[in-house]
PDB file of C-alpha atoms in Angstrom:
ATOM      1  CA  MET A   1      50.726 181.242 216.270  1.00 52.00           C
ATOM      2  CA  ALA A   2      51.899 177.756 215.381  1.00 59.00           C
ATOM      3  CA  GLU A   3      49.409 175.486 213.711  1.00 69.00           C
ATOM      4  CA  THR A   4      48.729 172.285 215.629  1.00 80.00           C
ATOM      5  CA  ARG A   5      48.790 168.921 213.945  1.00 83.00           C
ATOM      6  CA  PRO A   6      45.455 167.149 213.522  1.00 86.00           C
ATOM      7  CA  HIS A   7      44.770 164.114 215.682  1.00 89.00           C
ATOM      8  CA  ILE A   8      44.017 161.941 212.645  1.00 92.00           C
ATOM      9  CA  THR A   9      44.816 162.238 208.952  1.00 92.00           C
ATOM     10  CA  VAL A  10      42.722 160.355 206.396  1.00 93.00           C
ATOM     11  CA  GLY A  11      43.872 159.902 202.816  1.00 92.00           C
ATOM     12  CA  ASN A  12      44.154 157.571 199.869  1.00 91.00           C
ATOM     13  CA  HIS A  13      46.944 155.002 199.482  1.00 90.00           C
ATOM     14  CA  ASP A  14      47.705 153.344 196.141  1.00 89.00           C
ATOM     15  CA  ARG A  15      47.896 149.863 197.602  1.00 88.00           C
ATOM     16  CA  PHE A  16      45.582 149.945 200.656  1.00 90.00           C
ATOM     17  CA  GLY A  17      42.850 152.369 199.554  1.00 91.00           C
ATOM     18  CA  VAL A  18      41.495 154.632 202.309  1.00 93.00           C
ATOM     19  CA  VAL A  19      44.008 154.886 205.147  1.00 94.00           C
ATOM     20  CA  ALA A  20      44.247 156.827 208.386  1.00 94.00           C
ATOM     21  CA  ALA A  21      47.180 157.760 210.578  1.00 92.00           C
ATOM     22  CA  THR A  22      47.312 159.217 214.069  1.00 90.00           C
ATOM     23  CA  SER A  23      49.709 162.083 214.655  1.00 86.00           C
ATOM     24  CA  HIS A  24      49.808 161.593 218.421  1.00 78.00           C
ATOM     25  CA  ASP A  25      50.504 158.383 220.287  1.00 78.00           C
ATOM     26  CA  ASN A  26      46.945 158.005 221.552  1.00 79.00           C
ATOM     27  CA  HIS A  27      45.404 154.600 222.200  1.00 83.00           C
ATOM     28  CA  VAL A  28      41.900 156.095 222.416  1.00 86.00           C
ATOM     29  CA  ALA A  29      42.210 157.488 218.876  1.00 86.00           C
ATOM     30  CA  GLU A  30      43.322 154.045 217.733  1.00 88.00           C
ATOM     31  CA  HIS A  31      40.235 152.532 219.372  1.00 89.00           C
ATOM     32  CA  ILE A  32      37.964 155.107 217.712  1.00 90.00           C
ATOM     33  CA  LEU A  33      39.534 154.302 214.338  1.00 92.00           C
ATOM     34  CA  ARG A  34      38.612 150.661 214.827  1.00 91.00           C
ATOM     35  CA  LEU A  35      35.054 151.674 215.741  1.00 91.00           C
ATOM     36  CA  VAL A  36      34.576 153.664 212.524  1.00 92.00           C
ATOM     37  CA  GLY A  37      35.824 150.836 210.310  1.00 91.00           C
ATOM     38  CA  PHE A  38      39.618 150.985 210.181  1.00 94.00           C
ATOM     39  CA  GLU A  39      42.025 148.216 211.114  1.00 93.00           C
ATOM     40  CA  ARG A  40      45.765 148.331 211.727  1.00 92.00           C
ATOM     41  CA  LEU A  41      47.753 147.365 208.655  1.00 92.00           C
ATOM     42  CA  PRO A  42      50.368 144.697 209.449  1.00 91.00           C
ATOM     43  CA  GLY A  43      53.872 146.092 209.828  1.00 89.00           C
ATOM     44  CA  SER A  44      52.734 149.698 209.461  1.00 87.00           C
ATOM     45  CA  ALA A  45      51.615 152.663 211.520  1.00 88.00           C
ATOM     46  CA  LEU A  46      48.672 153.130 209.137  1.00 92.00           C
ATOM     47  CA  TYR A  47      45.092 151.997 209.536  1.00 94.00           C
ATOM     48  CA  GLY A  48      43.240 150.772 206.449  1.00 94.00           C
ATOM     49  CA  LEU A  49      39.503 150.851 205.874  1.00 92.00           C
ATOM     50  CA  THR A  50      38.105 147.353 206.135  1.00 89.00           C
ATOM     51  CA  ASP A  51      36.861 145.942 202.828  1.00 86.00           C
ATOM     52  CA  PRO A  52      38.497 148.750 200.821  1.00 81.00           C
ATOM     53  CA  HIS A  53      36.730 147.941 197.548  1.00 85.00           C
ATOM     54  CA  ARG A  54      33.186 148.375 198.921  1.00 88.00           C
ATOM     55  CA  ASP A  55      32.140 152.031 198.392  1.00 88.00           C
ATOM     56  CA  PRO A  56      35.363 153.599 199.719  1.00 90.00           C
ATOM     57  CA  ILE A  57      34.402 157.240 199.103  1.00 90.00           C
ATOM     58  CA  ARG A  58      31.144 157.066 201.059  1.00 91.00           C
ATOM     59  CA  ARG A  59      32.596 154.976 203.868  1.00 92.00           C
ATOM     60  CA  GLY A  60      35.696 157.188 204.096  1.00 92.00           C
ATOM     61  CA  SER A  61      33.504 160.306 204.275  1.00 91.00           C
ATOM     62  CA  GLN A  62      31.366 158.753 206.990  1.00 91.00           C
ATOM     63  CA  ALA A  63      34.462 157.830 208.967  1.00 92.00           C
ATOM     64  CA  VAL A  64      35.776 161.400 208.756  1.00 92.00           C
ATOM     65  CA  GLN A  65      32.443 162.801 209.921  1.00 91.00           C
ATOM     66  CA  SER A  66      32.247 160.287 212.776  1.00 90.00           C
ATOM     67  CA  LEU A  67      35.767 161.148 213.916  1.00 91.00           C
ATOM     68  CA  ARG A  68      34.915 164.845 213.897  1.00 90.00           C
ATOM     69  CA  ALA A  69      31.719 164.145 215.815  1.00 89.00           C
ATOM     70  CA  ALA A  70      33.904 162.436 218.428  1.00 88.00           C
ATOM     71  CA  GLN A  71      35.746 165.782 218.788  1.00 88.00           C
ATOM     72  CA  TYR A  72      38.924 164.740 216.973  1.00 88.00           C
ATOM     73  CA  SER A  73      40.633 167.187 214.644  1.00 89.00           C
ATOM     74  CA  VAL A  74      40.801 165.445 211.287  1.00 90.00           C
ATOM     75  CA  LYS A  75      42.633 166.408 208.128  1.00 90.00           C
ATOM     76  CA  ALA A  76      41.252 164.529 205.140  1.00 90.00           C
ATOM     77  CA  ASP A  77      41.688 164.356 201.389  1.00 89.00           C
ATOM     78  CA  VAL A  78      39.080 166.340 199.497  1.00 87.00           C
ATOM     79  CA  ALA A  79      37.319 163.150 198.394  1.00 86.00           C
ATOM     80  CA  TYR A  80      36.519 162.233 201.997  1.00 87.00           C
ATOM     81  CA  ASP A  81      35.909 165.714 203.396  1.00 85.00           C
ATOM     82  CA  LEU A  82      32.219 166.650 203.206  1.00 78.00           C
ATOM     83  CA  GLN A  83      32.774 170.018 204.876  1.00 68.00           C
ATOM     84  CA  PRO A  84      36.222 171.270 203.932  1.00 57.00           C
ATOM     85  CA  TYR A  85      37.615 173.815 206.380  1.00 53.00           C
ATOM     86  CA  THR A  86      34.629 175.922 207.335  1.00 47.00           C
ATOM     87  CA  ARG A  87      36.354 177.236 210.437  1.00 45.00           C
ATOM     88  CA  LEU A  88      35.942 180.919 211.179  1.00 42.00           C
ATOM     89  CA  GLY A  89      39.140 181.983 212.899  1.00 44.00           C
ATOM     90  CA  THR A  90      40.339 180.376 216.092  1.00 45.00           C
ATOM     91  CA  GLY A  91      38.755 179.789 219.463  1.00 45.00           C
ATOM     92  CA  ARG A  92      35.298 178.271 219.675  1.00 45.00           C
ATOM     93  CA  GLY A  93      34.189 175.923 216.909  1.00 43.00           C
ATOM     94  CA  LEU A  94      31.610 176.800 214.288  1.00 39.00           C
ATOM     95  CA  LEU A  95      28.912 174.669 215.897  1.00 41.00           C
ATOM     96  CA  GLU A  96      29.422 176.354 219.261  1.00 46.00           C
ATOM     97  CA  ARG A  97      29.172 179.769 217.618  1.00 42.00           C
ATOM     98  CA  LEU A  98      25.897 178.871 215.982  1.00 42.00           C
ATOM     99  CA  GLU A  99      24.412 177.387 219.140  1.00 46.00           C
ATOM    100  CA  LYS A 100      25.670 180.025 221.598  1.00 48.00           C
ATOM    101  CA  PRO A 101      26.015 183.390 219.902  1.00 46.00           C
ATOM    102  CA  SER A 102      27.857 186.001 221.905  1.00 48.00           C
ATOM    103  CA  ALA A 103      25.928 188.824 223.525  1.00 46.00           C
ATOM    104  CA  SER A 104      27.413 191.382 221.142  1.00 49.00           C
ATOM    105  CA  THR A 105      25.954 189.697 218.042  1.00 63.00           C
ATOM    106  CA  VAL A 106      22.363 189.251 219.256  1.00 66.00           C
ATOM    107  CA  THR A 107      20.398 192.162 220.642  1.00 76.00           C
ATOM    108  CA  PRO A 108      17.630 191.582 223.189  1.00 79.00           C
ATOM    109  CA  ALA A 109      15.024 192.693 220.638  1.00 78.00           C
ATOM    110  CA  ALA A 110      16.327 190.165 218.104  1.00 74.00           C
ATOM    111  CA  GLN A 111      16.315 187.435 220.741  1.00 75.00           C
ATOM    112  CA  GLN A 112      12.717 188.296 221.620  1.00 74.00           C
ATOM    113  CA  ARG A 113      11.660 188.146 217.952  1.00 75.00           C
ATOM    114  CA  ARG A 114      13.341 184.758 217.615  1.00 72.00           C
ATOM    115  CA  SER A 115      11.594 183.343 220.647  1.00 70.00           C
ATOM    116  CA  GLN A 116       8.213 184.654 219.461  1.00 71.00           C
ATOM    117  CA  ALA A 117       8.769 183.173 216.012  1.00 70.00           C
ATOM    118  CA  ALA A 118       9.757 179.839 217.525  1.00 67.00           C
ATOM    119  CA  THR A 119       6.590 179.608 219.619  1.00 70.00           C
ATOM    120  CA  ALA A 120       4.144 181.064 217.073  1.00 68.00           C
ATOM    121  CA  ILE A 121       1.797 178.873 215.084  1.00 70.00           C
ATOM    122  CA  SER A 122       2.693 178.680 211.422  1.00 63.00           C
ATOM    123  CA  PRO A 123       0.153 180.402 209.134  1.00 64.00           C
ATOM    124  CA  ALA A 124      -0.014 177.219 207.073  1.00 61.00           C
ATOM    125  CA  ARG A 125      -1.040 175.234 210.149  1.00 62.00           C
ATOM    126  CA  ALA A 126      -3.456 177.889 211.389  1.00 62.00           C
ATOM    127  CA  THR A 127      -5.626 177.692 208.254  1.00 65.00           C
ATOM    128  CA  ALA A 128      -5.465 173.929 207.839  1.00 61.00           C
ATOM    129  CA  THR A 129      -8.333 171.912 209.245  1.00 61.00           C
ATOM    130  CA  PRO A 130      -7.452 168.684 210.943  1.00 60.00           C
ATOM    131  CA  ALA A 131      -8.305 165.552 209.030  1.00 60.00           C
ATOM    132  CA  ARG A 132     -11.386 163.954 210.545  1.00 61.00           C
ATOM    133  CA  GLN A 133     -11.701 160.238 210.832  1.00 58.00           C
ATOM    134  CA  PRO A 134     -15.060 158.837 209.705  1.00 60.00           C
ATOM    135  CA  ASP A 135     -17.269 157.453 212.442  1.00 63.00           C
ATOM    136  CA  ILE A 136     -17.008 153.726 211.865  1.00 63.00           C
ATOM    137  CA  ALA A 137     -18.113 151.280 214.468  1.00 66.00           C
ATOM    138  CA  VAL A 138     -16.215 148.037 214.488  1.00 64.00           C
ATOM    139  CA  GLU A 139     -18.103 145.024 215.699  1.00 70.00           C
ATOM    140  CA  TYR A 140     -16.412 141.848 216.796  1.00 69.00           C
ATOM    141  CA  ARG A 141     -17.888 138.678 215.390  1.00 73.00           C
ATOM    142  CA  PRO A 142     -16.229 135.379 216.090  1.00 72.00           C
ATOM    143  CA  ALA A 143     -15.613 133.152 213.113  1.00 74.00           C
ATOM    144  CA  PRO A 144     -18.311 130.549 212.572  1.00 75.00           C
ATOM    145  CA  SER A 145     -17.426 127.169 213.910  1.00 75.00           C
ATOM    146  CA  ALA A 146     -17.464 124.028 211.837  1.00 74.00           C
ATOM    147  CA  PRO A 147     -20.798 122.151 211.846  1.00 74.00           C
ATOM    148  CA  GLN A 148     -20.970 119.423 214.457  1.00 74.00           C
ATOM    149  CA  PRO A 149     -21.942 115.934 213.371  1.00 76.00           C
ATOM    150  CA  VAL A 150     -25.470 114.955 214.302  1.00 78.00           C
ATOM    151  CA  ARG A 151     -25.735 111.954 216.635  1.00 76.00           C
ATOM    152  CA  THR A 152     -28.482 109.512 216.149  1.00 75.00           C
ATOM    153  CA  ARG A 153     -29.721 107.166 218.773  1.00 69.00           C
TER     154      ARG A 153
END
């Protein structure tokens, strides 16, 4: 099976710092790049991270994670990749596998134990007594007014 190219590749450039390139001619991907902090470099097909000298590793990593959250396939340098290639085979993504396990991996008894554990009260909470607020009555008293001058007749 042929490997598909990622939508976006993020890497380091000697002159421009953190750069990104789209592998498909996709105007939506270009718009998303602008949203996560990249701008088109003049006379180039590359996009450079705005203000490249201000914390480029953290900002590059955040951009990669945001692009992946927007369902783009992203290939990134190790410095910007917080979760390098944790894919398990092909087909559904890792997140989908964790959220929706197949019927063959979870037995009904295991599912029942999970649901009971999720709805049970934690032993730590069961023994804890709720913090009681002291009974304090608050009385409203207006501030005293300034003394009025006495009038004489």
